[in-house]
Coordinates of C-alpha atoms in Angstrom, one line a residue:
Chain K
M1 CA 21.4 5.5 -6.3
A2 CA 18.2 7.3 -7.2
Y3 CA 15.0 5.4 -7.4
E4 CA 11.9 6.4 -9.0
V5 CA 9.3 5.6 -6.5
K6 CA 6.1 5.1 -8.4
L7 CA 3.6 3.4 -6.2
K8 CA 0.0 2.4 -6.5
V9 CA -2.3 2.6 -3.6
F10 CA -1.4 0.0 -1.0
E11 CA -3.7 -1.8 1.2
G12 CA -1.3 -2.9 3.9
P13 CA 2.3 -3.6 4.8
I14 CA 2.5 -7.0 3.3
D15 CA 0.8 -5.8 0.2
L16 CA 3.4 -3.2 -0.2
L17 CA 6.3 -5.6 0.3
L18 CA 4.7 -8.1 -2.1
H19 CA 4.5 -5.4 -4.7
L20 CA 8.1 -4.4 -4.3
I21 CA 9.3 -7.9 -4.2
T22 CA 7.4 -9.3 -7.2
R23 CA 7.2 -6.5 -9.6
Q24 CA 8.9 -7.1 -12.9
R25 CA 12.0 -5.3 -13.6
V26 CA 14.6 -5.5 -16.3
D27 CA 17.4 -5.8 -13.8
I28 CA 15.5 -8.4 -11.8
Y29 CA 18.7 -10.1 -10.5
D30 CA 20.0 -6.9 -9.2
V31 CA 17.1 -6.4 -6.8
S32 CA 18.6 -6.9 -3.4
L33 CA 17.2 -7.0 0.0
A34 CA 18.9 -3.6 0.6
Q35 CA 17.1 -2.1 -2.3
I36 CA 13.8 -3.5 -1.3
T37 CA 14.3 -2.3 2.2
E38 CA 15.1 1.2 1.0
E39 CA 12.2 1.3 -1.2
Y40 CA 9.9 0.1 1.5
L41 CA 11.1 2.8 3.9
A42 CA 10.8 5.4 1.2
A43 CA 7.2 4.3 0.5
I44 CA 6.1 4.3 4.2
S45 CA 7.7 7.6 4.8
G46 CA 5.1 9.0 2.4
L47 CA 2.1 7.5 4.2
E48 CA -0.4 10.1 5.0
H49 CA -2.8 10.4 7.8
P50 CA -1.3 7.5 9.8
D51 CA -3.0 6.0 12.8
L52 CA -0.7 4.3 15.1
E53 CA -2.0 0.9 14.4
T54 CA -1.5 1.1 10.7
A55 CA 1.9 2.7 11.2
T56 CA 2.9 -0.2 13.5
G57 CA 2.0 -2.7 10.9
F58 CA 4.2 -1.1 8.4
L59 CA 7.0 -0.6 10.9
V60 CA 7.0 -4.1 12.0
V61 CA 7.7 -5.2 8.5
A62 CA 10.3 -2.5 8.1
A63 CA 12.0 -3.6 11.2
T64 CA 12.2 -7.2 10.0
L65 CA 13.7 -6.0 6.7
L66 CA 16.2 -3.8 8.5
E67 CA 17.2 -6.6 10.7
L68 CA 17.7 -9.0 7.8
K69 CA 19.6 -6.3 5.9
S70 CA 21.8 -5.5 8.8
A71 CA 22.6 -9.1 9.3
R72 CA 23.9 -9.2 5.7
L73 CA 26.0 -6.1 6.2
L74 CA 27.5 -7.2 9.5
P75 CA 28.5 -10.8 8.8
G76 CA 29.9 -12.9 11.6
R77 CA 28.8 -10.7 14.4
R78 CA 25.9 -12.8 15.3
G79 CA 25.6 -16.0 17.2
D80 CA 23.7 -19.1 16.1
E81 CA 20.7 -18.2 18.1
E82 CA 20.4 -14.9 16.5
E83 CA 20.9 -16.4 13.1
T84 CA 18.1 -18.9 13.8
H85 CA 15.9 -16.1 15.0
L86 CA 16.6 -14.1 11.9
L87 CA 15.7 -17.0 9.6
E88 CA 12.5 -17.5 11.6
E89 CA 11.6 -13.9 11.0
R90 CA 12.4 -14.2 7.4
D91 CA 10.3 -17.3 7.0
L92 CA 7.4 -15.7 8.8
L93 CA 7.6 -12.8 6.5
L94 CA 7.8 -15.1 3.5
A95 CA 4.8 -17.1 4.8
R96 CA 2.8 -13.9 5.0
L97 CA 3.8 -12.9 1.5
V98 CA 2.7 -16.2 0.1
E99 CA -0.6 -16.0 2.0
C100 CA -1.2 -12.4 0.7
S101 CA -0.3 -13.4 -2.8
T102 CA -2.6 -16.4 -2.6
F103 CA -5.6 -14.4 -1.5
R104 CA -4.9 -11.8 -4.0
E105 CA -5.0 -14.4 -6.8
A106 CA -8.1 -16.0 -5.3
G107 CA -9.7 -12.5 -5.3
A108 CA -8.8 -12.0 -9.0
W109 CA -10.5 -15.3 -9.7
L110 CA -13.6 -14.4 -7.8
A111 CA -13.7 -11.1 -9.7
R112 CA -13.8 -13.0 -13.0
G113 CA -16.5 -15.3 -11.6
L114 CA -18.6 -12.3 -10.4
E115 CA -18.2 -10.6 -13.8
A116 CA -19.3 -13.7 -15.6
G117 CA -22.2 -14.0 -13.2
A118 CA -23.2 -10.4 -13.9
S119 CA -23.7 -11.2 -17.6
A120 CA -26.4 -13.7 -16.7
H121 CA -29.5 -11.9 -15.6
G122 CA -31.8 -13.8 -13.3
R123 CA -35.5 -13.9 -14.1
S124 CA -37.1 -11.2 -12.0
A125 CA -40.2 -10.2 -13.8
G126 CA -42.2 -10.7 -10.6
L127 CA -45.7 -12.0 -10.1
E128 CA -48.3 -11.9 -12.9
E129 CA -51.4 -9.9 -12.1
A130 CA -53.4 -13.0 -11.5
F131 CA -51.3 -14.0 -8.5
V132 CA -50.6 -10.6 -7.0
D133 CA -53.6 -10.6 -4.7
L134 CA -52.8 -14.1 -3.5
A135 CA -49.4 -13.2 -2.2
P136 CA -49.5 -13.0 1.6
K137 CA -49.0 -9.6 3.0
M138 CA -45.4 -8.9 3.5
V139 CA -44.4 -9.0 7.0
L140 CA -43.2 -5.5 7.8
K141 CA -41.2 -6.2 10.9
T142 CA -39.4 -2.9 11.0
T143 CA -39.6 0.5 12.6
P144 CA -39.1 4.0 11.3
E145 CA -35.8 4.0 13.2
R146 CA -34.5 0.9 11.5
L147 CA -35.5 2.3 8.1
G148 CA -33.7 5.5 9.0
A149 CA -30.5 3.5 9.9
L150 CA -30.8 1.5 6.6
A151 CA -31.3 4.6 4.5
A152 CA -28.4 6.4 6.2
A153 CA -26.1 3.4 5.6
A154 CA -27.2 3.1 2.0
L155 CA -26.6 6.8 1.4
A156 CA -23.3 7.1 3.2
P157 CA -20.3 7.2 0.9
R158 CA -18.8 3.8 0.4
P159 CA -15.8 3.4 2.6
E160 CA -12.7 2.1 0.8
P161 CA -9.9 3.1 3.2
E162 CA -6.7 2.6 1.5
V163 CA -3.3 3.8 2.5
D164 CA -2.2 6.2 -0.2
V165 CA 1.5 6.4 -0.7
S166 CA 1.4 7.9 -4.2
H167 CA 2.4 11.1 -2.6
V168 CA 5.8 11.1 -1.0
S169 CA 5.9 14.0 1.5
P170 CA 9.0 16.1 2.0
I171 CA 11.3 14.8 4.7
R172 CA 11.4 17.0 7.7
A173 CA 13.3 14.7 10.1
T174 CA 16.4 12.6 10.0
V175 CA 17.4 9.5 11.8
R176 CA 20.5 11.1 13.2
D177 CA 18.5 13.8 15.0
A178 CA 16.0 11.2 16.2
I179 CA 18.8 9.1 17.7
V180 CA 19.7 12.0 19.9
E181 CA 16.1 12.7 20.8
V182 CA 15.3 9.1 21.6
A183 CA 18.4 8.5 23.6
A184 CA 17.6 11.6 25.7
F185 CA 14.1 10.4 26.2
L186 CA 15.1 6.9 27.4
R187 CA 18.2 7.7 29.4
G188 CA 17.5 7.7 33.1
R189 CA 14.1 6.2 32.9
E190 CA 13.5 3.4 35.4
T191 CA 10.8 1.5 33.4
P192 CA 10.6 0.5 29.8
A193 CA 9.0 3.1 27.5
A194 CA 6.5 2.1 24.9
F195 CA 7.2 3.0 21.3
R196 CA 3.8 4.8 21.4
E197 CA 5.1 7.1 24.1
L198 CA 8.2 7.8 22.1
C199 CA 6.0 9.0 19.3
S200 CA 3.4 10.7 21.4
D201 CA 4.5 14.1 20.1
A202 CA 5.2 13.0 16.6
A203 CA 3.2 15.2 14.3
E204 CA 3.9 13.4 11.1
R205 CA 4.2 9.8 10.0
I206 CA 7.8 10.5 9.0
D207 CA 8.6 11.3 12.6
V208 CA 7.3 8.0 13.7
V209 CA 9.3 6.2 11.0
V210 CA 12.5 8.1 11.8
R211 CA 12.2 7.5 15.6
F212 CA 11.6 3.8 14.9
L213 CA 14.7 3.6 12.8
A214 CA 16.6 5.5 15.5
L215 CA 15.4 3.0 18.1
L216 CA 16.7 0.2 15.9
E217 CA 20.1 1.9 15.6
L218 CA 20.3 2.2 19.3
F219 CA 19.2 -1.4 19.7
K220 CA 21.9 -2.6 17.3
A221 CA 24.5 -0.7 19.2
G222 CA 23.4 -2.2 22.4
A223 CA 22.2 1.1 23.9
V224 CA 18.6 -0.2 24.3
D225 CA 16.8 -3.4 24.8
L226 CA 13.6 -4.0 22.8
V227 CA 10.7 -6.2 23.7
Q228 CA 7.7 -6.9 21.6
V229 CA 5.3 -9.5 23.0
D230 CA 2.9 -9.9 20.1
R231 CA 3.3 -9.6 16.4
F232 CA 1.2 -6.5 16.4
G233 CA 1.9 -5.6 20.0
D234 CA 3.6 -2.5 21.3
I235 CA 7.4 -2.3 21.3
R236 CA 8.9 -1.5 24.7
A237 CA 12.4 0.0 24.9
T238 CA 14.7 0.1 27.9
W239 CA 18.0 2.1 28.1
T240 CA 20.9 -0.2 28.9
G241 CA 23.6 2.4 29.0
E242 CA 26.0 0.1 27.2
A243 CA 26.5 2.7 24.5
E244 CA 26.1 6.4 24.2
A245 CA 24.2 8.3 21.5
D246 CA 27.3 9.7 19.9
E247 CA 28.9 6.3 19.6
V248 CA 25.7 5.1 18.0
L249 CA 25.8 8.0 15.6
A250 CA 29.4 7.2 14.6
D251 CA 28.7 3.5 14.2
A252 CA 25.4 4.0 12.5
D253 CA 26.8 5.8 9.5
E254 CA 27.6 2.7 7.5
Y255 CA 24.0 1.8 6.9
V256 CA 21.7 4.6 7.9
I257 CA 19.0 4.8 5.3
D258 CA 19.0 8.3 3.8
L259 CA 15.3 8.9 3.6
R260 CA 15.8 12.1 1.7
E261 CA 17.6 10.2 -1.1
A262 CA 15.2 7.2 -1.2
G263 CA 12.1 9.4 -0.9
R264 CA 12.7 11.3 -4.0
Chain B
M1 CA -58.8 -18.7 -24.1
N2 CA -56.4 -21.6 -24.2
D3 CA -57.8 -25.1 -24.7
V4 CA -56.4 -27.4 -22.1
P5 CA -55.1 -30.3 -24.0
E6 CA -54.6 -32.9 -21.2
A7 CA -56.0 -33.8 -17.8
A8 CA -53.2 -32.5 -15.6
P9 CA -49.9 -30.9 -16.5
G10 CA -46.8 -32.9 -15.7
T11 CA -44.1 -32.1 -13.2
R12 CA -41.9 -30.7 -15.8
K13 CA -44.5 -28.2 -16.9
I14 CA -45.3 -27.0 -13.4
V15 CA -41.6 -26.7 -12.6
E16 CA -41.1 -24.5 -15.6
A17 CA -44.0 -22.3 -14.7
I18 CA -42.7 -21.9 -11.1
L19 CA -39.3 -21.0 -12.5
L20 CA -40.8 -18.3 -14.7
L21 CA -42.9 -16.8 -11.9
A22 CA -40.1 -16.8 -9.3
D23 CA -37.9 -13.7 -8.9
E24 CA -35.2 -15.4 -6.8
P25 CA -33.7 -18.9 -6.7
V26 CA -36.2 -21.6 -5.6
P27 CA -35.1 -24.6 -3.6
A28 CA -36.0 -27.9 -5.1
S29 CA -37.6 -28.9 -1.8
Q30 CA -40.1 -26.0 -2.1
M31 CA -41.1 -27.1 -5.5
G32 CA -41.5 -30.6 -4.2
E33 CA -43.9 -29.3 -1.6
V34 CA -46.0 -27.4 -4.1
L35 CA -46.1 -30.5 -6.4
E36 CA -46.4 -33.0 -3.7
V37 CA -43.6 -35.1 -5.3
P38 CA -40.3 -36.1 -3.7
R39 CA -37.5 -33.6 -3.9
A40 CA -35.3 -36.1 -5.7
E41 CA -37.9 -36.3 -8.5
V42 CA -38.0 -32.5 -8.8
E43 CA -34.2 -32.4 -8.9
S44 CA -34.1 -34.9 -11.7
V45 CA -36.6 -32.9 -13.7
L46 CA -34.6 -29.7 -13.0
R47 CA -31.4 -31.3 -14.2
D48 CA -33.0 -32.6 -17.4
L49 CA -34.5 -29.2 -18.0
A50 CA -31.1 -27.5 -17.5
A51 CA -29.5 -29.9 -19.9
S52 CA -32.2 -29.6 -22.6
Y53 CA -32.1 -25.7 -22.5
E54 CA -28.4 -26.0 -23.2
S55 CA -28.6 -28.5 -25.9
E56 CA -31.4 -26.7 -27.6
G57 CA -29.5 -23.5 -27.6
R58 CA -32.1 -21.5 -25.8
G59 CA -31.7 -17.9 -24.7
F60 CA -32.0 -18.9 -21.1
V61 CA -30.2 -21.2 -18.8
L62 CA -31.3 -22.9 -15.7
R63 CA -28.7 -22.9 -12.9
E64 CA -28.5 -24.2 -9.4
S65 CA -26.7 -22.2 -6.6
A66 CA -26.8 -22.3 -2.8
P67 CA -30.3 -20.9 -2.5
G68 CA -31.9 -22.9 -5.3
W69 CA -32.8 -23.0 -8.9
R70 CA -33.4 -20.0 -11.1
L71 CA -33.7 -19.1 -14.8
Y72 CA -31.0 -16.7 -16.2
T73 CA -30.5 -15.2 -19.5
D74 CA -27.7 -16.9 -21.4
P75 CA -24.5 -14.9 -20.8
E76 CA -23.8 -15.0 -24.5
C77 CA -26.8 -12.7 -25.1
A78 CA -25.6 -10.1 -22.5
P79 CA -24.4 -7.5 -25.2
W80 CA -27.9 -7.4 -26.7
L81 CA -29.6 -7.0 -23.3
E82 CA -28.0 -3.9 -22.1
R83 CA -30.9 -1.8 -23.2
F84 CA -33.3 -3.8 -21.0
V85 CA -31.2 -3.5 -17.9
T86 CA -31.3 -0.3 -15.9
G87 CA -28.5 1.1 -13.9
H88 CA -25.0 -0.3 -13.7
R89 CA -25.5 -3.7 -12.7
H90 CA -22.5 -4.0 -10.4
A91 CA -19.8 -1.5 -9.6
R92 CA -16.4 -3.1 -9.7
L93 CA -14.7 -4.1 -6.5
S94 CA -11.3 -2.8 -5.5
G95 CA -8.3 -5.1 -5.0
A96 CA -8.7 -4.8 -1.2
S97 CA -12.3 -5.8 -1.4
L98 CA -11.6 -8.8 -3.6
E99 CA -8.8 -9.9 -1.2
V100 CA -11.1 -9.7 1.8
L101 CA -13.9 -11.4 -0.2
A102 CA -11.5 -14.3 -0.9
I103 CA -10.4 -14.5 2.7
V104 CA -14.1 -14.6 3.8
A105 CA -15.0 -17.2 1.1
Y106 CA -12.1 -19.5 2.1
K107 CA -11.7 -18.9 5.8
G108 CA -15.3 -17.9 6.8
P109 CA -16.9 -17.8 9.3
I110 CA -14.2 -15.3 10.2
S111 CA -14.0 -12.3 12.5
R112 CA -12.9 -8.8 11.6
S113 CA -9.7 -9.1 13.7
E114 CA -8.8 -12.4 12.0
I115 CA -9.1 -10.7 8.6
A116 CA -6.9 -7.9 9.8
E117 CA -4.4 -10.4 11.1
I118 CA -4.1 -12.1 7.7
R119 CA -3.9 -8.8 5.8
G120 CA -1.7 -7.0 8.3
V121 CA -4.0 -4.0 8.1
D122 CA -7.3 -2.9 9.5
S123 CA -10.0 -4.0 7.1
D124 CA -13.2 -2.9 8.7
G125 CA -14.0 -0.4 6.0
V126 CA -13.7 -3.0 3.3
V127 CA -15.8 -5.5 5.3
K128 CA -18.5 -2.9 5.6
T129 CA -18.4 -2.3 1.8
L130 CA -18.8 -6.0 1.1
V131 CA -21.7 -6.2 3.6
Q132 CA -23.4 -3.3 1.9
R133 CA -22.9 -4.9 -1.5
G134 CA -24.6 -8.0 -0.1
L135 CA -21.6 -10.2 -0.9
I136 CA -20.8 -11.1 2.7
E137 CA -23.0 -11.1 5.8
A138 CA -22.6 -11.4 9.5
S139 CA -23.3 -14.8 10.9
G140 CA -23.1 -16.3 14.3
P141 CA -24.0 -14.5 17.6
G142 CA -24.2 -11.0 16.1
G143 CA -25.9 -8.1 17.7
P144 CA -24.5 -4.6 17.8
G145 CA -21.0 -4.5 19.2
A146 CA -20.7 -8.3 19.3
A147 CA -17.7 -9.9 17.6
N148 CA -19.5 -10.8 14.4
L149 CA -18.3 -13.6 12.2
F150 CA -18.6 -13.1 8.5
E151 CA -19.3 -15.5 5.7
V152 CA -20.3 -15.1 2.1
S153 CA -23.9 -14.5 1.3
D154 CA -26.3 -16.6 -0.8
E155 CA -26.3 -13.7 -3.2
F156 CA -22.6 -14.1 -3.6
L157 CA -23.0 -17.9 -4.2
E158 CA -25.8 -17.3 -6.6
R159 CA -23.7 -14.8 -8.6
M160 CA -20.8 -17.2 -8.7
G161 CA -23.1 -20.1 -9.6
L162 CA -22.0 -22.1 -6.6
R163 CA -24.0 -24.4 -4.4
S164 CA -21.6 -23.9 -1.5
V165 CA -18.1 -22.6 -0.8
D166 CA -17.0 -26.2 -0.9
E167 CA -17.2 -25.9 -4.7
L168 CA -14.6 -23.2 -4.8
P169 CA -11.3 -24.4 -6.3
P170 CA -8.8 -25.4 -3.7
L171 CA -6.9 -22.4 -2.3
T172 CA -3.6 -24.1 -3.2
D173 CA -4.5 -23.4 -6.9
F174 CA -3.8 -19.8 -6.2
M175 CA -0.6 -20.1 -4.4
P176 CA 2.5 -18.7 -6.1
D177 CA 4.5 -21.5 -7.7
A178 CA 7.8 -22.8 -6.3
E179 CA 9.9 -20.5 -8.6
A180 CA 8.1 -17.4 -7.4
V181 CA 8.5 -18.4 -3.8
E182 CA 12.1 -19.1 -4.3
D183 CA 12.5 -15.7 -5.9
M184 CA 10.8 -14.1 -2.9
E185 CA 13.0 -16.0 -0.5
A186 CA 16.1 -15.0 -2.4
K187 CA 15.2 -11.4 -2.3
L188 CA 14.6 -11.5 1.5
S189 CA 17.8 -13.5 2.1
P190 CA 20.4 -11.7 4.2
N191 CA 23.1 -13.6 2.4
A192 CA 22.1 -12.8 -1.1
Chain R
M1 CA -39.0 -31.7 -31.4
N2 CA -37.2 -28.4 -31.9
D3 CA -37.9 -27.0 -35.2
V4 CA -35.5 -24.2 -34.9
P5 CA -35.6 -21.8 -37.8
E6 CA -32.2 -22.5 -39.2
A7 CA -31.7 -19.2 -41.0
A8 CA -31.3 -17.2 -37.8
P9 CA -30.4 -19.3 -34.7
G10 CA -28.8 -16.3 -33.2
T11 CA -32.0 -14.3 -33.4
R12 CA -34.1 -16.9 -31.7
K13 CA -31.6 -17.2 -28.8
I14 CA -31.4 -13.4 -28.2
V15 CA -35.2 -13.0 -28.5
E16 CA -35.7 -15.7 -25.9
A17 CA -33.2 -13.9 -23.6
I18 CA -35.0 -10.6 -24.1
L19 CA -38.3 -12.2 -23.2
L20 CA -36.9 -13.8 -20.1
L21 CA -35.4 -10.5 -18.9
A22 CA -38.4 -8.3 -19.8
D23 CA -40.9 -7.6 -17.1
E24 CA -43.4 -6.0 -19.4
P25 CA -44.5 -6.7 -23.0
V26 CA -41.8 -5.9 -25.5
P27 CA -42.7 -4.7 -29.0
A28 CA -41.3 -6.7 -31.9
S29 CA -40.0 -3.5 -33.4
Q30 CA -37.9 -2.8 -30.3
M31 CA -36.4 -6.3 -30.5
G32 CA -35.7 -5.7 -34.2
E33 CA -33.8 -2.6 -33.4
V34 CA -31.6 -4.3 -30.8
L35 CA -30.9 -7.2 -33.1
E36 CA -30.6 -5.1 -36.2
V37 CA -33.0 -7.4 -38.1
P38 CA -36.3 -6.4 -39.8
R39 CA -39.3 -6.5 -37.6
A40 CA -41.0 -9.0 -39.8
E41 CA -38.2 -11.5 -39.1
V42 CA -38.5 -11.0 -35.4
E43 CA -42.2 -11.5 -35.6
S44 CA -41.7 -14.8 -37.5
V45 CA -39.3 -16.0 -34.8
L46 CA -41.7 -15.0 -32.1
R47 CA -44.6 -16.8 -33.7
D48 CA -42.5 -19.9 -34.1
L49 CA -41.4 -19.7 -30.5
A50 CA -45.0 -19.4 -29.3
A51 CA -46.0 -22.4 -31.3
S52 CA -43.1 -24.5 -30.2
Y53 CA -43.6 -23.7 -26.5
E54 CA -47.2 -24.9 -26.9
S55 CA -46.3 -28.0 -28.9
E56 CA -43.5 -28.9 -26.5
G57 CA -45.9 -28.6 -23.5
R58 CA -43.7 -26.0 -21.8
G59 CA -44.8 -24.4 -18.5
F60 CA -44.8 -21.0 -20.1
V61 CA -46.6 -19.4 -23.1
L62 CA -45.6 -16.6 -25.3
R63 CA -48.4 -14.1 -26.0
E64 CA -48.8 -11.0 -28.0
S65 CA -50.9 -8.1 -26.7
A66 CA -51.2 -4.5 -27.9
P67 CA -47.9 -3.3 -26.4
G68 CA -45.9 -6.4 -27.4
W69 CA -44.7 -9.9 -26.6
R70 CA -44.3 -11.3 -23.1
L71 CA -43.8 -14.7 -21.5
Y72 CA -46.6 -15.9 -19.1
T73 CA -47.0 -19.0 -17.1
D74 CA -49.3 -21.6 -18.6
P75 CA -52.8 -21.1 -17.1
E76 CA -53.0 -24.8 -16.6
C77 CA -50.4 -24.5 -13.9
A78 CA -52.3 -21.8 -12.0
P79 CA -53.5 -24.1 -9.1
W80 CA -49.9 -25.0 -8.3
L81 CA -48.6 -21.5 -8.8
E82 CA -51.2 -20.3 -6.3
R83 CA -49.9 -22.7 -3.8
F84 CA -46.4 -21.6 -4.6
V85 CA -47.2 -17.9 -4.2
T86 CA -49.2 -18.4 -0.9
G87 CA -46.2 -20.3 0.5
H88 CA -44.4 -18.7 3.3
R89 CA -41.2 -17.9 1.4
H90 CA -42.5 -14.8 -0.2
A91 CA -44.0 -13.3 2.9
R92 CA -40.8 -12.0 4.3
L93 CA -39.1 -8.9 3.1
S94 CA -35.6 -9.5 2.1
G95 CA -32.7 -7.3 3.2
A96 CA -32.5 -5.8 -0.2
S97 CA -36.2 -5.0 -0.2
L98 CA -35.9 -3.3 3.2
E99 CA -33.0 -1.3 1.9
V100 CA -34.9 -0.1 -1.2
L101 CA -37.9 0.6 0.9
A102 CA -35.8 2.8 3.2
I103 CA -34.3 4.6 0.2
V104 CA -37.7 5.2 -1.3
A105 CA -39.1 6.4 2.0
Y106 CA -36.3 8.9 2.5
K107 CA -35.4 9.9 -1.1
G108 CA -38.8 9.4 -2.9
P109 CA -39.9 10.4 -5.4
I110 CA -37.0 8.5 -6.9
S111 CA -36.3 6.7 -10.2
R112 CA -35.2 3.1 -10.6
S113 CA -31.8 4.2 -11.9
E114 CA -31.2 6.5 -9.0
I115 CA -32.0 3.6 -6.6
A116 CA -29.5 1.4 -8.5
E117 CA -27.0 4.2 -8.4
I118 CA -27.3 4.5 -4.6
R119 CA -27.1 0.7 -4.0
G120 CA -24.5 0.0 -6.6
V121 CA -26.6 -2.9 -7.9
D122 CA -29.5 -3.3 -10.3
S123 CA -32.7 -3.1 -8.2
D124 CA -35.5 -3.4 -10.7
G125 CA -36.7 -6.8 -9.4
V126 CA -36.9 -5.5 -5.9
V127 CA -38.7 -2.3 -6.9
K128 CA -41.2 -4.4 -8.9
T129 CA -41.8 -6.7 -5.9
L130 CA -42.4 -3.7 -3.6
V131 CA -44.8 -2.2 -6.1
Q132 CA -46.7 -5.5 -6.4
R133 CA -46.9 -5.8 -2.6
G134 CA -48.3 -2.3 -2.4
L135 CA -45.5 -0.9 -0.3
I136 CA -44.3 1.6 -2.9
E137 CA -46.0 3.1 -5.9
A138 CA -45.2 4.9 -9.1
S139 CA -45.8 8.6 -9.0
G140 CA -45.1 11.4 -11.5
P141 CA -45.3 11.2 -15.3
G142 CA -45.6 7.4 -15.5
G143 CA -46.8 5.4 -18.4
P144 CA -45.1 2.2 -19.7
G145 CA -41.5 2.7 -20.4
A146 CA -41.3 6.2 -18.9
A147 CA -38.9 6.9 -16.2
N148 CA -41.2 6.3 -13.3
L149 CA -40.6 7.9 -10.0
F150 CA -41.4 5.9 -6.9
E151 CA -42.6 6.8 -3.4
V152 CA -44.0 4.9 -0.5
S153 CA -47.7 4.0 -0.5
D154 CA -50.4 5.1 1.9
E155 CA -50.6 1.5 2.9
F156 CA -46.9 1.5 3.9
L157 CA -47.4 4.7 5.9
E158 CA -50.4 3.3 7.7
R159 CA -48.7 0.1 8.5
M160 CA -45.7 2.0 9.9
G161 CA -48.1 4.2 11.9
L162 CA -47.0 7.3 10.1
R163 CA -49.1 10.1 8.6
S164 CA -46.4 11.1 6.2
V165 CA -42.8 10.5 5.4
D166 CA -42.1 13.8 7.2
E167 CA -42.6 11.9 10.4
L168 CA -39.7 9.6 9.7
P169 CA -36.8 10.3 12.0
P170 CA -34.3 12.7 10.4
L171 CA -31.5 11.0 8.6
T172 CA -28.9 13.0 10.4
D173 CA -29.9 11.1 13.5
F174 CA -28.2 8.1 11.9
M175 CA -25.2 9.7 10.4
P176 CA -22.4 9.6 12.9
D177 CA -20.1 12.5 12.8
A178 CA -16.5 12.0 11.9
E179 CA -15.3 12.0 15.4
A180 CA -17.8 9.3 16.5
V181 CA -16.8 7.1 13.6
E182 CA -13.2 7.3 14.6
D183 CA -14.1 6.5 18.2
M184 CA -16.1 3.5 17.0
E185 CA -13.3 2.3 14.8
A186 CA -10.8 2.6 17.6
K187 CA -13.0 0.5 19.8
L188 CA -13.3 -2.2 17.1
S189 CA -9.6 -2.4 16.3
P190 CA -7.8 -5.4 17.8
N191 CA -5.1 -3.4 19.4
A192 CA -7.1 -0.7 21.0

């Protein structure tokens, strides 16, 4: 299925998901988790100038979506514990979506209030001549350095860092290739490897995304164990040797996201 | 030039004169000091004045916000006043800025990292913009490098016409309704 | 009490709003242009307003001078206003004032609208206060209504211990280069 990925500028991983999940569509009942997941991945594959932290935020959400999605595609292969864990993950994501939506609405309300406030001009004519000389000398507790810093801050361009995904960059990496690379990297290591290390030579955001997906494939096949201590913490991977890369490749076929397709 | 009609002007008159002279909100307590009358009396005069300006259909309104009382032009007149106001009064805020502003208004005092936690994305740039616009400010320990806590400024409260953040509508007013949440849940459901 | 000229309630309201906003006398003809009503009608409204402020014992008076009409505080209130002005609250420079002072020091001569542009907010009130306090002054063409340019005053320089603005530290000292900014951001981020 071909999607037209038309995205505004997103401010964060939850913001993006909220957009995908709440936007009005004609075929609203056809929107499935699978589709949202694909669109999400397509969108983040186009992120430019990633820093690892931002990338991680997006990837954590992507991981949850993939986990939820794979649970749907592989029914009955999970125990109760895993099922509960998945539902918890889903609820956490849902809670963050509700929170994000709430603050967004509150922000829109504030915008209306500020706009209304801007149409009432406060009296600011200042002192009449008769009183000017009475006013105490202004305390000038400042230094040339402080003034310089203030002027520099005022004159600096206003920062509005936003993650621009309006541009979907061409895909130069595939999950299949990454599975082989990641497996090669992890196999034979004694200690867990951080996801950061796995991506240390990744030149583009897309490489990071693809390696992350590869890691998930390997995890699902049982070839690696993943540990993530905090929500925003680093992900650590250990090679278990319970599956080999080529088995993963064979098995992964059924639900590997084709980024080339989705990204178009 | 002007013949003084009576012995001493009343509280209302002096309060009005102070309001005309002031170029920022004036606390009722400060007017009370100047007039040597209790703050409560000044407040009662201010409330009466505000009500009478409104009922008389004056071109100005008297409003109380966190920092105090100030005269404003009636918002209805704004279209005719453009010529007398220089510069764009306020550049519009981005969606991200408004979201962070809402977080600070409702959750402040709040640190940068708590804001990032809620939004799932680093928000330092947005925080800086809001500080520059004078809408939020660092409170608490402060100092360069310290983990500042941020809250909304008096200027923000003045522009919103609020006496304190407690006057904001409850956050629950902005939550998505049950149907919308159900819809979100359904779309995230593995068994859909 | 309020004998509002019934024919043009809208005019009276807008005229009052203009008077409240204006920081210098406004010619009746200019108000007429804005309102799209004949000057004579505006003048009649202004005279009625002036009379009603007086009869109602308001704290402000409306006076006509050569350049136009302006609201002033009632002279009877002067003793209390002096007390208000000498109060401590006005002695401190606000954050906004300091920022404008810094901009004028580095970018002067500079116009009001350029200052508003840089700050993203209307800054006329602040500029006016700084002029009144003798920290900045109008230079260049000048004249009422003209686009004045502002620069810091000799008094300001003297109080800062500077002979000229050229002695201010160069702005580049305070502009971190891109690399330094990234470094700083990395240190501030929660997961660094």
